[in-house]
Every structure is written in structure tokens, then in C-alpha cells.
Coordinates of N, CA and C in Angstrom, one line a residue:
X1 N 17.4 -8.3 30.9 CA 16.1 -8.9 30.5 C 15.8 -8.3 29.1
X2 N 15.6 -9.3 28.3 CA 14.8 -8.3 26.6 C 13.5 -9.1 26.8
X3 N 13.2 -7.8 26.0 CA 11.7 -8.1 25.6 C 11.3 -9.1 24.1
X4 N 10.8 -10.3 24.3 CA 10.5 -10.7 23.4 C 8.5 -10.4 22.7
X5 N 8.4 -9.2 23.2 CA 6.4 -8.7 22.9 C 6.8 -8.6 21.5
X6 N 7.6 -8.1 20.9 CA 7.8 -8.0 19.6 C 8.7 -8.3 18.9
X7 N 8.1 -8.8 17.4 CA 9.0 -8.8 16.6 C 9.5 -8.1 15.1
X8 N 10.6 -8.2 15.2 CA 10.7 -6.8 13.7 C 11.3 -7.3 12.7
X9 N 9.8 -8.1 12.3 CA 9.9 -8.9 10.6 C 9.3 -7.8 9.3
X10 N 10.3 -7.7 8.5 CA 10.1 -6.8 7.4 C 9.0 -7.3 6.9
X11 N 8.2 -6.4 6.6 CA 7.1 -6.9 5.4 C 7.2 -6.3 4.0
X12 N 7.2 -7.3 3.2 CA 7.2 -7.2 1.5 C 6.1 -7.2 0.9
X13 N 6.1 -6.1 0.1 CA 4.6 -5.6 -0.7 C 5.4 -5.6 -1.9
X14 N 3.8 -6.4 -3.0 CA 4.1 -6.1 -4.5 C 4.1 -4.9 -5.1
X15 N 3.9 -4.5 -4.8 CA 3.7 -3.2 -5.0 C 3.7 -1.6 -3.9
X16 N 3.8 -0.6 -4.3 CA 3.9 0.5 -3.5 C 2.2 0.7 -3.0
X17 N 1.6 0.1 -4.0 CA -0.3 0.4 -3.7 C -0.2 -0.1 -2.1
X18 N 0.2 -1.3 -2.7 CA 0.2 -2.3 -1.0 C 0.4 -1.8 0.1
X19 N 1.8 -0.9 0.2 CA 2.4 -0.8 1.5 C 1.6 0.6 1.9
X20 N 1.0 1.2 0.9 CA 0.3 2.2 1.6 C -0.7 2.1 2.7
X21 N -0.9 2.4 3.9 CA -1.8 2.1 4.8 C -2.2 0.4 5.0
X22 N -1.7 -0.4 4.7 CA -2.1 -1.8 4.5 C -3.0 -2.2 3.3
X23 N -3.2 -1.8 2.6 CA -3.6 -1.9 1.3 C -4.4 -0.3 0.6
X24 N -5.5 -0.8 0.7 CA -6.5 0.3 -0.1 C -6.5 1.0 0.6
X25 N -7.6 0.7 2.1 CA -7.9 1.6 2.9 C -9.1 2.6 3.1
X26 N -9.9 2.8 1.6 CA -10.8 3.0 1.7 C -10.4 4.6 0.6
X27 N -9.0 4.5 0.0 CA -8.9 6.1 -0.6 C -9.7 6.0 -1.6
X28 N -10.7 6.3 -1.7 CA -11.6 6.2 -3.2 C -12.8 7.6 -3.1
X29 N -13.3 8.1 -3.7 CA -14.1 9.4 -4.1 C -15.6 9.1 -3.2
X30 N -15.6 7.6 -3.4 CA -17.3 7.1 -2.8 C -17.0 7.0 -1.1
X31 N -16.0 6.8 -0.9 CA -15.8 6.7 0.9 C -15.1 8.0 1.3
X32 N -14.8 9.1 0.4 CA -14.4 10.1 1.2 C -15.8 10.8 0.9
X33 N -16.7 11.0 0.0 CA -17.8 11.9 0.1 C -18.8 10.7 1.5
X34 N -18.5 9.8 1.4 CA -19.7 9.4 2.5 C -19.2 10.0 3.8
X35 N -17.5 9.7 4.2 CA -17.6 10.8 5.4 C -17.4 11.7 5.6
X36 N -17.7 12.3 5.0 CA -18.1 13.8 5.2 C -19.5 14.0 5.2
X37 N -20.5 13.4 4.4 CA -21.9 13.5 4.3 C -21.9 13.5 6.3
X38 N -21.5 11.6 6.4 CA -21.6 11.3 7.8 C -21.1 12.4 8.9
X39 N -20.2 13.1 8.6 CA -19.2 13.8 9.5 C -20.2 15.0 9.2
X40 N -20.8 15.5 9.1 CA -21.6 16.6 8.6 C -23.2 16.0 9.5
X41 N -23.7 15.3 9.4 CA -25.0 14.5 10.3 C -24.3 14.3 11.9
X42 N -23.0 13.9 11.9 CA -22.6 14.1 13.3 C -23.0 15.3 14.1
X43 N -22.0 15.7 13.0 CA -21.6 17.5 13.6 C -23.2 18.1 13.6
X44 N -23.8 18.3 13.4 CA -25.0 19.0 13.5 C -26.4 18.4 14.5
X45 N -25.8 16.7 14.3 CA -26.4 15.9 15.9 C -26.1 16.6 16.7
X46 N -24.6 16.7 17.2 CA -23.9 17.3 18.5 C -24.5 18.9 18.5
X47 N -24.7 19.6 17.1 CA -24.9 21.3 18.0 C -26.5 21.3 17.8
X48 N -27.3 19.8 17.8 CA -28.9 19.8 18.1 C -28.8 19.9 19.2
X49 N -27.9 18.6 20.3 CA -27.8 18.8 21.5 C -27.5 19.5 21.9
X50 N -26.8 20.2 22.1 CA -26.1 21.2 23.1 C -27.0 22.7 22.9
X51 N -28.2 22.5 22.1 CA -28.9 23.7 21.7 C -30.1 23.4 22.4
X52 N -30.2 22.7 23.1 CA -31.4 22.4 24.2 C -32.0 21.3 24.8
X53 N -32.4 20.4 24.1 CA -31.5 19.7 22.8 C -32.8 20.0 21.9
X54 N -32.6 19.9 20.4 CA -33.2 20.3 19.3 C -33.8 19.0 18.7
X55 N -34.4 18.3 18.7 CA -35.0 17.0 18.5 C -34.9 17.0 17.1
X56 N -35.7 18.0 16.8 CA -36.1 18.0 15.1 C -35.3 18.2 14.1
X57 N -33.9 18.7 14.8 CA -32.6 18.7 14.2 C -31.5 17.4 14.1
X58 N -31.9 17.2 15.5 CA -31.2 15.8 15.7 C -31.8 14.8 14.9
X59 N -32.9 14.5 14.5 CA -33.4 13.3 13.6 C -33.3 13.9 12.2
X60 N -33.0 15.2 11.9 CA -32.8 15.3 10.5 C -31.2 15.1 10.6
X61 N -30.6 15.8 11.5 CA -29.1 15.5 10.8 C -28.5 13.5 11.4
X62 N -29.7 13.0 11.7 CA -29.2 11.4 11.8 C -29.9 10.7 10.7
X63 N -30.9 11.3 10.4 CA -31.1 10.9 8.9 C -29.9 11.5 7.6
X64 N -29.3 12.7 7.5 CA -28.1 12.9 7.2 C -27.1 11.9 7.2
X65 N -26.8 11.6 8.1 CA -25.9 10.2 8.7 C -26.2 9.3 7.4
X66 N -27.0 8.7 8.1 CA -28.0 7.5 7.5 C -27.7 7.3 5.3
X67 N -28.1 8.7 5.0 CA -28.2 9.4 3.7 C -26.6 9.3 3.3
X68 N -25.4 9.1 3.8 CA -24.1 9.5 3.7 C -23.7 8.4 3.4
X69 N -24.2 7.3 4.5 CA -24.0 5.7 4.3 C -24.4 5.2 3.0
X70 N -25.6 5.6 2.6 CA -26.1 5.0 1.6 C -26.0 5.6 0.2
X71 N -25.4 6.9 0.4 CA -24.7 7.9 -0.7 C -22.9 6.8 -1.2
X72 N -22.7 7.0 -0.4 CA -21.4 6.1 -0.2 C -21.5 4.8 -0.7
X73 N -22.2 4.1 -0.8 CA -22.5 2.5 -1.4 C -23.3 3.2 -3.0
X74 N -23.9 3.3 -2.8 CA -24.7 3.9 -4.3 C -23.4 4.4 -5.5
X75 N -22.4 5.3 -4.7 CA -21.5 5.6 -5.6 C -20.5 4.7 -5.8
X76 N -20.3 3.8 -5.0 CA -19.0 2.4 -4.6 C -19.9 1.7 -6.4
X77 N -21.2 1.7 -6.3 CA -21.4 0.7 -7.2 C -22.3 0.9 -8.5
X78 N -21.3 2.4 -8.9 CA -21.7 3.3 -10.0 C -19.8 3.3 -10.2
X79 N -19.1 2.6 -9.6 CA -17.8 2.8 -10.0 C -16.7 3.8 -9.1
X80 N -16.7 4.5 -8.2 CA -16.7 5.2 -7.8 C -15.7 4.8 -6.4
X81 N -16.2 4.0 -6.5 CA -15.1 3.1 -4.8 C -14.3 2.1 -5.0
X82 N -14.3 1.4 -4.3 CA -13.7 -0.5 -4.3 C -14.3 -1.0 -4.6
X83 N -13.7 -1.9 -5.3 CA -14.3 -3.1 -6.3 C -14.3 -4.4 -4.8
X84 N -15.4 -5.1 -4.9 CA -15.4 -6.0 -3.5 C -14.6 -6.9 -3.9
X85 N -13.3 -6.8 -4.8 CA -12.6 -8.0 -4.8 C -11.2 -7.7 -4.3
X86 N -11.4 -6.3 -4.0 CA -10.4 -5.4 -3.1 C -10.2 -5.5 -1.8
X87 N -11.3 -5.6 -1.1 CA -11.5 -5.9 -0.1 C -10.8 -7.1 0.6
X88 N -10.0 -6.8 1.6 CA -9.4 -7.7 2.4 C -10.1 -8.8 3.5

């Protein structure tokens, strides 16, 4: 019995940019500082909770979050990210 679930069709990229992760991917300076802003509002959500939980911490570091997101777009379109014509 073979498996026909898959098939192993080469794929052709113009370029080496292409074949990296399926195109862009998001490597640009404005989406790595946004997660980390984000990853930083996580991380300090999670040790509000487990600290009693800390209310006043948890809505500052989800406002953190929030501030990462919109750090991240602000820089995308100061040049800084993908051009939306990049976008797949």
C-alpha cells in the first residue's frame, strides 16, 4: 500500500529572498521590535498573575501589549517594515 497524502513537487523561487521562510515573513526591524514590546506585556501579564494576581500590573503590562502593536505599525510606516505590496 503507498501513501498518496503527499506530494513531492519541487518548488521554484525567483529568487533566494523567496525561498526563505515562504517569502518575507515578517524579517524587518518594525515586527521584530513589536514582538518583543508584545513579548515583554506578556511576560509581565503572566508574573502579575501568579503574584496574586496583581491587577494594576496586569492592565499596565496589557497596555504594554497594546503599545507594541501599535509601535510596530507606526514604524512599518515610517519605513521600517513591509511595504503592503509585500504582503502575500
Amino acid at each position: 500500500m503507498t501513501d498518496k497524502t503527499s506530494t513531492e513537487v519541487p518548488v521554484k523561487y525567483d529568487s533566494d529572498d523567496d525561498a526563505h521562510a515562504g517569502g518575507l515573513h515578517g524579517s524587518t526591524p518594525a515586527a521584530w521590535t513589536a514582538v518583543v514590546i508584545v513579548l515583554v506585556g506578556f511576560t509581565l501579564g503572566a508574573i502579575a498573575m501568579v503574584m496574586g494576581p496583581n491587577w494594576v500590573l496586569f492592565w499596565i503590562s496589557a497596555a504594554i501589549a497594546v503599545a507594541g502593536g501599535l509601535v510596530g505599525k507606526v514604524m512599518q510606516l515610517l519605513g521600517f517594515g513591509a511595504k503592503s505590496s509585500d504582503h502575500h
